[in-house]
Amino acid sequence: MSIIDQLAHIEQDALSTLPTISSVEALAEWKSSYLGKQGAIAKLSRELGTLPADQRPAAGQRFNAVRGTLESALSERETVINSAAQNDAFTREAVDVTLPGRPTVVGRLHPSTRVLRMIDGIFAEMGFQVWESPEVETDTLNFELLNIPADHPARDMWDTFYIDTPAGAEKVLLRTHTSPGQIHAMRAHAPNPVRVILPGKCYRYEQVTTRHEMMFHQVEGIAVGQNITFSDLKGTLIGFAERLYGSGTKTRFRPSYFPFTEPSVELDVECFLCKGDGCRVCKHTGWLEISGAGMVHPDVLRNGGYDPAIHSGFAFGMGPERITMLRHGIDDIRWFFSGDERFLEQFV
Ligand code: PHE
């Protein structure tokens, strides 16, 4: 068979196998076996030298023409295979845009933190600084300096977690209220005026029930200076209640007892739910108790470094969990620290 016939044979062979090729790999193989350096055409072209000189130019042209035909057939086939592969990928990786979206999980603040910040904000507007004081206290600060000596019956008001200390050492405990912060704040300012709130955690050695937790928050407030009167206390707490529950919210002060204030009161606000008619939230009294308060007792002023003949002041303490429970009709304080997401995610 002549070289030209062999070439025609190769061309026909190549063109007839090409349409059966459907993968990129097989196509590369096809290319190297016909058009590669060691391919059929290259091999055959080495025999061109055996032709008589006058036939070589025409044969060379024929070789080039076949190469050109195969190359353009190859690139056509390449386009077909690539677009098939792409279509394939499109179907395989298709995204169903009609599926409902999955919302991103957003972190949120604990309800107690939210209410604490709200309370902080209200008192900050009224000129109170936000202070912190330790959760671990001495018996002296938690009780003695607040007018509650060791055998005072008022100790029954606060069941206490004591911390083991060596015999003879001072008793150390987890604070049962934020009131020791009053002493810290006064001592840091006396004889200058002081006006701070002290939010933080408190601990009580109590049976945990729907209304009592062994850990909870309080916000203490204290203002000491000259000419501070009971009406300043009333004005401050009424202003607070109106900002928290809306202006015009009715309030009332009831006489009460705390060893570190004299006189002592309890602040009630009109039940926001029944507006005073009586319901389950206010236990049918029409009122909600939100804060203990009073004028700082002269002994306590003295313990804080002030002279009761010159200075006077008021103090108050409130429980943000209780305020939150009342706002949202939550009937069990244990929800707050149970870590149950179903409860927590309701507060956005
Ligand atoms: N410490 C009191 C309590 O835990 C609340 C209180 C604070 C009352 C300040 C009067 C003044 O119940």
Short mmCIF file of C-alpha atoms and ligand atoms in Angstrom, two decimals:
data_model
loop_
_atom_site.label_atom_id
_atom_site.label_comp_id
_atom_site.label_asym_id
_atom_site.label_seq_id
_atom_site.Cartn_x
_atom_site.Cartn_y
_atom_site.Cartn_z
CA MET A 1 0.00 0.00 0.00
CA SER A 2 1.34 3.43 -0.89
CA ILE A 3 2.10 5.98 1.82
CA ILE A 4 -0.80 8.11 0.62
CA ASP A 5 -3.18 5.15 0.81
CA GLN A 6 -1.94 4.33 4.29
CA LEU A 7 -2.52 7.94 5.29
CA ALA A 8 -6.07 7.84 3.91
CA HIS A 9 -6.62 4.68 5.90
CA ILE A 10 -5.40 6.31 9.12
CA GLU A 11 -7.60 9.33 8.51
CA GLN A 12 -10.67 7.24 7.94
CA ASP A 13 -9.92 5.15 11.00
CA ALA A 14 -9.45 8.24 13.16
CA LEU A 15 -12.60 9.97 11.93
CA SER A 16 -14.73 6.88 12.42
CA THR A 17 -13.62 6.24 16.01
CA LEU A 18 -13.88 9.88 17.09
CA PRO A 19 -17.69 10.02 17.45
CA THR A 20 -17.61 7.01 19.81
CA ILE A 21 -15.39 8.88 22.26
CA SER A 22 -17.22 10.50 25.16
CA SER A 23 -14.70 11.12 27.93
CA VAL A 24 -11.92 13.66 28.23
CA GLU A 25 -9.41 10.87 29.01
CA ALA A 26 -10.31 8.77 25.95
CA LEU A 27 -10.09 11.87 23.80
CA ALA A 28 -6.54 12.55 25.00
CA GLU A 29 -5.64 8.99 24.16
CA TRP A 30 -7.17 9.34 20.69
CA LYS A 31 -5.15 12.52 20.18
CA SER A 32 -1.85 10.98 21.12
CA SER A 33 -2.39 7.84 19.08
CA TYR A 34 -3.12 9.78 15.86
CA LEU A 35 -1.65 13.22 16.26
CA GLY A 36 1.01 12.71 18.97
CA LYS A 37 4.77 12.63 18.40
CA GLN A 38 4.67 8.86 18.50
CA GLY A 39 1.26 8.77 16.79
CA ALA A 40 0.33 7.03 13.57
CA ILE A 41 0.72 10.09 11.34
CA ALA A 42 4.11 11.09 12.78
CA LYS A 43 5.38 7.53 12.31
CA LEU A 44 4.20 7.36 8.74
CA SER A 45 5.67 10.76 7.91
CA ARG A 46 9.12 9.41 8.67
CA GLU A 47 8.74 7.28 5.52
CA LEU A 48 8.28 10.35 3.30
CA GLY A 49 12.02 10.28 2.59
CA THR A 50 11.63 7.00 0.73
CA LEU A 51 9.44 8.67 -1.91
CA PRO A 52 10.94 9.91 -5.11
CA ALA A 53 11.81 13.61 -4.76
CA ASP A 54 9.16 14.84 -7.20
CA GLN A 55 6.34 13.16 -5.23
CA ARG A 56 7.39 14.50 -1.84
CA PRO A 57 5.84 18.01 -1.96
CA ALA A 58 2.37 16.72 -2.85
CA ALA A 59 2.64 13.98 -0.21
CA GLY A 60 3.77 16.53 2.40
CA GLN A 61 0.76 18.70 1.58
CA ARG A 62 -1.52 15.72 1.94
CA PHE A 63 -0.06 14.99 5.40
CA ASN A 64 -0.66 18.58 6.46
CA ALA A 65 -4.22 18.48 5.17
CA VAL A 66 -4.99 15.28 7.11
CA ARG A 67 -3.47 16.73 10.28
CA GLY A 68 -5.61 19.83 9.84
CA THR A 69 -8.78 17.76 9.34
CA LEU A 70 -8.09 15.63 12.40
CA GLU A 71 -7.24 18.63 14.56
CA SER A 72 -10.44 20.45 13.72
CA ALA A 73 -12.47 17.26 14.20
CA LEU A 74 -10.75 16.89 17.58
CA SER A 75 -11.60 20.38 18.73
CA GLU A 76 -15.22 19.97 17.66
CA ARG A 77 -15.46 16.75 19.61
CA GLU A 78 -13.79 18.45 22.57
CA THR A 79 -16.48 21.13 22.63
CA VAL A 80 -19.22 18.49 22.58
CA ILE A 81 -17.63 16.47 25.39
CA ASN A 82 -16.95 19.52 27.58
CA SER A 83 -20.43 20.89 27.33
CA ALA A 84 -21.85 17.44 28.09
CA ALA A 85 -19.62 17.27 31.19
CA GLN A 86 -20.77 20.72 32.22
CA ASN A 87 -24.45 19.88 31.78
CA ASP A 88 -23.85 16.78 33.78
CA ALA A 89 -22.31 18.80 36.61
CA PHE A 90 -25.20 21.26 36.46
CA THR A 91 -27.75 18.53 37.03
CA ARG A 92 -25.66 16.79 39.65
CA GLU A 93 -24.91 19.94 41.64
CA ALA A 94 -28.23 21.65 41.11
CA VAL A 95 -29.58 23.62 44.06
CA ASP A 96 -33.30 23.61 44.67
CA VAL A 97 -33.92 27.30 45.15
CA THR A 98 -37.52 26.65 46.09
CA LEU A 99 -36.52 24.89 49.36
CA PRO A 100 -37.30 26.99 52.43
CA GLY A 101 -34.19 28.70 53.87
CA ARG A 102 -32.59 27.58 57.09
CA PRO A 103 -32.26 30.59 59.41
CA THR A 104 -28.82 31.19 60.94
CA VAL A 105 -28.70 30.58 64.66
CA VAL A 106 -28.10 33.88 66.37
CA GLY A 107 -26.65 34.16 69.86
CA ARG A 108 -28.78 35.99 72.38
CA LEU A 109 -28.50 37.49 75.82
CA HIS A 110 -29.83 35.69 78.85
CA PRO A 111 -33.14 37.20 80.03
CA SER A 112 -31.53 38.16 83.35
CA THR A 113 -28.73 39.97 81.54
CA ARG A 114 -31.25 41.81 79.40
CA VAL A 115 -33.28 43.00 82.37
CA LEU A 116 -30.11 43.86 84.32
CA ARG A 117 -28.95 46.02 81.44
CA MET A 118 -32.35 47.67 81.23
CA ILE A 119 -32.27 48.45 84.95
CA ASP A 120 -28.67 49.70 84.69
CA GLY A 121 -29.71 51.95 81.82
CA ILE A 122 -32.64 53.48 83.69
CA PHE A 123 -30.56 54.27 86.78
CA ALA A 124 -27.66 55.52 84.66
CA GLU A 125 -30.07 58.06 83.14
CA MET A 126 -30.89 59.17 86.66
CA GLY A 127 -27.22 59.75 87.45
CA PHE A 128 -26.28 56.49 89.18
CA GLN A 129 -22.91 54.92 88.43
CA VAL A 130 -22.78 51.16 87.97
CA TRP A 131 -20.52 49.46 90.50
CA GLU A 132 -19.51 45.93 91.28
CA SER A 133 -18.72 44.28 94.57
CA PRO A 134 -17.53 40.75 95.46
CA GLU A 135 -19.77 37.69 95.54
CA VAL A 136 -17.64 36.15 98.28
CA GLU A 137 -17.90 38.23 101.42
CA THR A 138 -17.06 38.15 105.08
CA ASP A 139 -19.74 37.70 107.70
CA THR A 140 -18.83 41.22 108.85
CA LEU A 141 -19.70 42.85 105.53
CA ASN A 142 -22.70 40.72 104.67
CA PHE A 143 -24.24 41.03 108.15
CA GLU A 144 -22.47 42.80 111.02
CA LEU A 145 -21.84 46.15 109.35
CA LEU A 146 -25.41 46.10 108.08
CA ASN A 147 -26.72 46.02 111.61
CA ILE A 148 -27.31 42.29 111.73
CA PRO A 149 -25.29 40.87 114.66
CA ALA A 150 -24.67 37.14 114.99
CA ASP A 151 -27.73 36.28 117.05
CA HIS A 152 -30.08 38.82 115.56
CA PRO A 153 -33.38 37.20 114.63
CA ALA A 154 -33.20 38.97 111.25
CA ARG A 155 -30.54 36.44 110.20
CA ASP A 156 -33.45 34.12 109.57
CA MET A 157 -34.25 36.30 106.57
CA TRP A 158 -31.13 35.07 104.79
CA ASP A 159 -30.14 31.39 104.80
CA THR A 160 -26.47 31.37 104.13
CA PHE A 161 -23.82 29.33 102.31
CA TYR A 162 -20.77 29.47 104.55
CA ILE A 163 -17.33 28.65 103.22
CA ASP A 164 -15.03 26.41 105.28
CA THR A 165 -12.36 28.50 106.96
CA PRO A 166 -9.75 27.55 109.59
CA ALA A 167 -10.94 27.69 113.21
CA GLY A 168 -10.65 31.21 114.58
CA ALA A 169 -10.49 32.80 111.11
CA GLU A 170 -13.16 35.22 110.04
CA LYS A 171 -16.29 33.64 108.62
CA VAL A 172 -16.48 33.76 104.85
CA LEU A 173 -19.67 33.27 102.87
CA LEU A 174 -21.43 33.72 99.55
CA ARG A 175 -23.26 37.01 99.83
CA THR A 176 -26.96 36.55 100.53
CA HIS A 177 -27.80 39.98 99.10
CA THR A 178 -26.01 42.81 97.30
CA SER A 179 -26.32 45.04 100.39
CA PRO A 180 -22.65 44.60 101.49
CA GLY A 181 -21.97 46.61 98.33
CA GLN A 182 -23.49 49.57 100.22
CA ILE A 183 -20.57 49.46 102.68
CA HIS A 184 -17.97 49.08 99.88
CA ALA A 185 -19.46 52.01 97.96
CA MET A 186 -19.73 54.27 101.01
CA ARG A 187 -16.21 53.53 102.20
CA ALA A 188 -14.84 54.31 98.75
CA HIS A 189 -16.54 57.74 98.70
CA ALA A 190 -16.99 59.02 102.28
CA PRO A 191 -17.17 61.85 103.19
CA ASN A 192 -18.07 62.79 99.60
CA PRO A 193 -21.51 62.00 98.24
CA VAL A 194 -22.10 58.65 96.58
CA ARG A 195 -24.78 57.52 94.13
CA VAL A 196 -24.30 54.04 92.68
CA ILE A 197 -26.13 50.86 91.78
CA LEU A 198 -24.54 47.46 92.36
CA PRO A 199 -25.93 44.65 90.21
CA GLY A 200 -24.78 41.08 90.77
CA LYS A 201 -25.37 37.51 91.86
CA CYS A 202 -26.54 36.44 95.32
CA TYR A 203 -26.76 33.02 96.93
CA ARG A 204 -29.11 31.52 99.47
CA TYR A 205 -29.02 28.15 101.15
CA GLU A 206 -32.61 27.43 100.39
CA GLN A 207 -34.91 24.72 99.21
CA VAL A 208 -35.20 25.37 95.46
CA THR A 209 -38.85 25.91 94.55
CA THR A 210 -40.85 27.69 91.87
CA ARG A 211 -40.26 30.95 93.72
CA HIS A 212 -36.79 30.43 95.22
CA GLU A 213 -33.46 29.71 93.58
CA MET A 214 -30.19 29.25 95.41
CA MET A 215 -28.58 31.70 92.98
CA PHE A 216 -30.24 34.81 91.62
CA HIS A 217 -29.50 38.46 90.86
CA GLN A 218 -30.11 41.63 92.77
CA VAL A 219 -29.59 45.26 91.96
CA GLU A 220 -28.63 47.31 94.99
CA GLY A 221 -28.79 51.08 94.95
CA ILE A 222 -27.44 53.62 97.38
CA ALA A 223 -27.29 57.41 97.51
CA VAL A 224 -25.66 59.24 100.42
CA GLY A 225 -25.02 62.95 100.80
CA GLN A 226 -26.39 65.99 102.59
CA ASN A 227 -30.12 66.69 102.74
CA ILE A 228 -31.14 63.42 101.12
CA THR A 229 -34.66 62.68 102.26
CA PHE A 230 -37.32 60.04 102.03
CA SER A 231 -38.93 61.99 99.19
CA ASP A 232 -35.72 61.53 97.15
CA LEU A 233 -36.10 57.80 97.64
CA LYS A 234 -39.74 57.92 96.58
CA GLY A 235 -38.98 60.10 93.56
CA THR A 236 -36.17 57.82 92.43
CA LEU A 237 -38.15 54.59 92.73
CA ILE A 238 -41.33 56.04 91.22
CA GLY A 239 -39.24 57.38 88.32
CA PHE A 240 -37.71 53.95 87.92
CA ALA A 241 -41.09 52.16 87.95
CA GLU A 242 -42.50 54.57 85.37
CA ARG A 243 -39.56 54.05 83.05
CA LEU A 244 -39.80 50.29 83.46
CA TYR A 245 -43.58 49.86 83.21
CA GLY A 246 -44.62 53.05 81.40
CA SER A 247 -45.44 56.57 82.59
CA GLY A 248 -48.47 56.88 84.82
CA THR A 249 -47.86 53.43 86.36
CA LYS A 250 -49.34 53.51 89.85
CA THR A 251 -47.00 52.77 92.76
CA ARG A 252 -47.37 52.45 96.51
CA PHE A 253 -44.97 52.23 99.43
CA ARG A 254 -45.73 49.86 102.29
CA PRO A 255 -43.96 49.96 105.67
CA SER A 256 -41.52 47.09 106.05
CA TYR A 257 -38.49 46.06 108.03
CA PHE A 258 -34.80 45.72 107.18
CA PRO A 259 -32.13 46.00 109.89
CA PHE A 260 -30.00 48.34 107.75
CA THR A 261 -32.68 50.89 106.83
CA GLU A 262 -34.93 53.02 109.01
CA PRO A 263 -37.63 53.61 108.09
CA SER A 264 -37.95 50.66 105.71
CA VAL A 265 -40.46 50.24 102.94
CA GLU A 266 -41.48 47.91 100.19
CA LEU A 267 -42.34 49.27 96.74
CA ASP A 268 -45.36 47.89 94.93
CA VAL A 269 -46.42 48.69 91.38
CA GLU A 270 -49.90 48.28 90.05
CA CYS A 271 -50.22 44.92 88.31
CA PHE A 272 -49.52 45.62 84.64
CA LEU A 273 -51.66 42.68 83.59
CA CYS A 274 -54.99 43.36 85.32
CA LYS A 275 -54.37 47.08 86.02
CA GLY A 276 -55.28 46.58 89.64
CA ASP A 277 -58.39 44.43 89.23
CA GLY A 278 -56.68 41.33 90.59
CA CYS A 279 -55.41 38.33 88.62
CA ARG A 280 -53.23 35.23 88.87
CA VAL A 281 -49.94 37.16 88.39
CA CYS A 282 -50.62 39.56 91.30
CA LYS A 283 -52.34 36.87 93.38
CA HIS A 284 -55.54 38.91 93.22
CA THR A 285 -54.10 41.86 95.15
CA GLY A 286 -53.79 44.17 92.15
CA TRP A 287 -50.20 44.96 93.20
CA LEU A 288 -46.73 43.55 92.49
CA GLU A 289 -43.92 43.87 94.96
CA ILE A 290 -40.70 44.89 93.17
CA SER A 291 -38.23 46.39 95.64
CA GLY A 292 -37.18 46.67 99.30
CA ALA A 293 -35.88 50.08 100.32
CA GLY A 294 -35.43 52.61 103.09
CA MET A 295 -33.31 55.37 104.58
CA VAL A 296 -29.82 54.15 105.42
CA HIS A 297 -29.69 53.37 109.15
CA PRO A 298 -27.44 55.77 111.16
CA ASP A 299 -25.26 52.84 112.35
CA VAL A 300 -24.77 51.73 108.75
CA LEU A 301 -23.90 55.28 107.67
CA ARG A 302 -21.29 55.33 110.43
CA ASN A 303 -19.93 51.94 109.29
CA GLY A 304 -19.64 53.40 105.82
CA GLY A 305 -17.61 56.35 107.10
CA TYR A 306 -20.29 59.05 107.24
CA ASP A 307 -21.50 61.16 110.16
CA PRO A 308 -25.27 60.64 110.48
CA ALA A 309 -25.57 64.12 111.97
CA ILE A 310 -24.43 65.58 108.65
CA HIS A 311 -25.20 62.92 106.06
CA SER A 312 -28.24 60.92 105.15
CA GLY A 313 -29.07 58.54 102.37
CA PHE A 314 -31.39 55.96 100.93
CA ALA A 315 -30.87 52.43 99.68
CA PHE A 316 -32.91 49.92 97.75
CA GLY A 317 -32.62 46.38 96.46
CA MET A 318 -34.55 44.60 93.74
CA GLY A 319 -34.56 41.21 92.01
CA PRO A 320 -34.33 41.29 88.20
CA GLU A 321 -35.54 37.69 87.88
CA ARG A 322 -38.66 38.60 89.79
CA ILE A 323 -39.17 41.67 87.63
CA THR A 324 -38.72 39.52 84.50
CA MET A 325 -41.14 36.90 85.81
CA LEU A 326 -43.74 39.56 86.40
CA ARG A 327 -43.18 41.19 82.99
CA HIS A 328 -43.48 37.94 81.06
CA GLY A 329 -45.82 35.94 83.28
CA ILE A 330 -43.12 33.31 84.00
CA ASP A 331 -44.38 31.09 86.80
CA ASP A 332 -41.20 29.26 87.80
CA ILE A 333 -37.86 30.91 88.64
CA ARG A 334 -36.04 27.62 87.94
CA TRP A 335 -36.41 28.24 84.18
CA PHE A 336 -33.79 30.98 84.37
CA PHE A 337 -30.81 28.81 85.19
CA SER A 338 -31.93 25.43 83.87
CA GLY A 339 -30.16 26.13 80.56
CA ASP A 340 -33.25 24.99 78.67
CA GLU A 341 -33.06 26.51 75.18
CA ARG A 342 -36.81 26.36 74.72
CA PHE A 343 -37.07 28.94 77.48
CA LEU A 344 -34.00 30.99 76.58
CA GLU A 345 -34.74 31.36 72.88
CA GLN A 346 -37.99 33.17 73.64
CA PHE A 347 -36.00 36.24 74.63
CA VAL A 348 -34.61 37.90 71.52
N1 PHE B 1 -31.04 43.40 100.92
C1 PHE B 1 -32.45 43.34 101.03
C2 PHE B 1 -32.89 41.92 100.67
O1 PHE B 1 -32.12 41.12 100.23
C3 PHE B 1 -33.12 44.33 100.11
C4 PHE B 1 -32.87 45.75 100.53
C5 PHE B 1 -31.80 46.44 100.01
C6 PHE B 1 -33.72 46.41 101.40
C7 PHE B 1 -31.57 47.76 100.38
C8 PHE B 1 -33.49 47.71 101.79
C9 PHE B 1 -32.44 48.39 101.26
O2 PHE B 1 -34.02 41.54 100.83
#
